[in-house]
Amino acid sequence: MRSLAFLLLTAAVMAVLILLLRWTYGGGASLVERRPRTGRPDEYGLLVAVAAPPDAEQARMLAARLDAAGLRHTLVRTAEGPRLMVWPADAEAARALLRRG
């Protein structure tokens, strides 16, 4: 009788652990990455838009200029077109560099 109680207790503990692990790591999330959502230029957290190029090619050229100057940047596709984003501390330097042409 004692070994049956031990076996049932062990099975119950294992079942609880299995359920907890499935709940913790399951989440129902897909393994396939979602498509990025295109947002407004003000929806990118702390990043500040420093340029609004008319097309993707111009945006890549401006990004290359920031790269050459050593300024960290992000090129994003927003609902209003491409934007070049930088951290607020680098915004003035980036704008000055892009104005110089």
Short mmCIF file of N, CA and C in Angstrom, two decimals, residues 3-19:
data_model
loop_
_atom_site.label_atom_id
_atom_site.label_comp_id
_atom_site.label_asym_id
_atom_site.label_seq_id
_atom_site.Cartn_x
_atom_site.Cartn_y
_atom_site.Cartn_z
N SER A 3 3.90 1.65 -1.21
CA SER A 3 4.54 1.88 -2.49
C SER A 3 3.53 2.44 -3.51
N LEU A 4 2.26 2.04 -3.40
CA LEU A 4 1.23 2.58 -4.30
C LEU A 4 1.01 4.06 -4.03
N ALA A 5 1.00 4.46 -2.77
CA ALA A 5 0.84 5.87 -2.40
C ALA A 5 2.03 6.69 -2.91
N PHE A 6 3.24 6.14 -2.78
CA PHE A 6 4.44 6.81 -3.27
C PHE A 6 4.38 6.96 -4.79
N LEU A 7 3.93 5.95 -5.48
CA LEU A 7 3.81 5.98 -6.94
C LEU A 7 2.79 7.02 -7.38
N LEU A 8 1.65 7.08 -6.71
CA LEU A 8 0.62 8.07 -7.04
C LEU A 8 1.10 9.50 -6.75
N LEU A 9 1.80 9.67 -5.64
CA LEU A 9 2.34 10.99 -5.30
C LEU A 9 3.37 11.43 -6.34
N THR A 10 4.23 10.53 -6.74
CA THR A 10 5.23 10.84 -7.76
C THR A 10 4.56 11.21 -9.08
N ALA A 11 3.55 10.45 -9.47
CA ALA A 11 2.83 10.75 -10.71
C ALA A 11 2.14 12.11 -10.63
N ALA A 12 1.57 12.45 -9.48
CA ALA A 12 0.90 13.75 -9.31
C ALA A 12 1.90 14.89 -9.39
N VAL A 13 3.05 14.74 -8.75
CA VAL A 13 4.08 15.78 -8.80
C VAL A 13 4.57 15.95 -10.24
N MET A 14 4.79 14.86 -10.94
CA MET A 14 5.24 14.93 -12.33
C MET A 14 4.19 15.62 -13.20
N ALA A 15 2.91 15.31 -13.00
CA ALA A 15 1.84 15.93 -13.78
C ALA A 15 1.80 17.43 -13.53
N VAL A 16 1.96 17.85 -12.29
CA VAL A 16 1.96 19.29 -11.97
C VAL A 16 3.16 19.96 -12.63
N LEU A 17 4.32 19.35 -12.55
CA LEU A 17 5.51 19.93 -13.18
C LEU A 17 5.35 20.04 -14.70
N ILE A 18 4.79 19.01 -15.31
CA ILE A 18 4.57 19.04 -16.77
C ILE A 18 3.60 20.16 -17.13
N LEU A 19 2.53 20.30 -16.37
CA LEU A 19 1.57 21.37 -16.65
C LEU A 19 2.19 22.75 -16.47
#
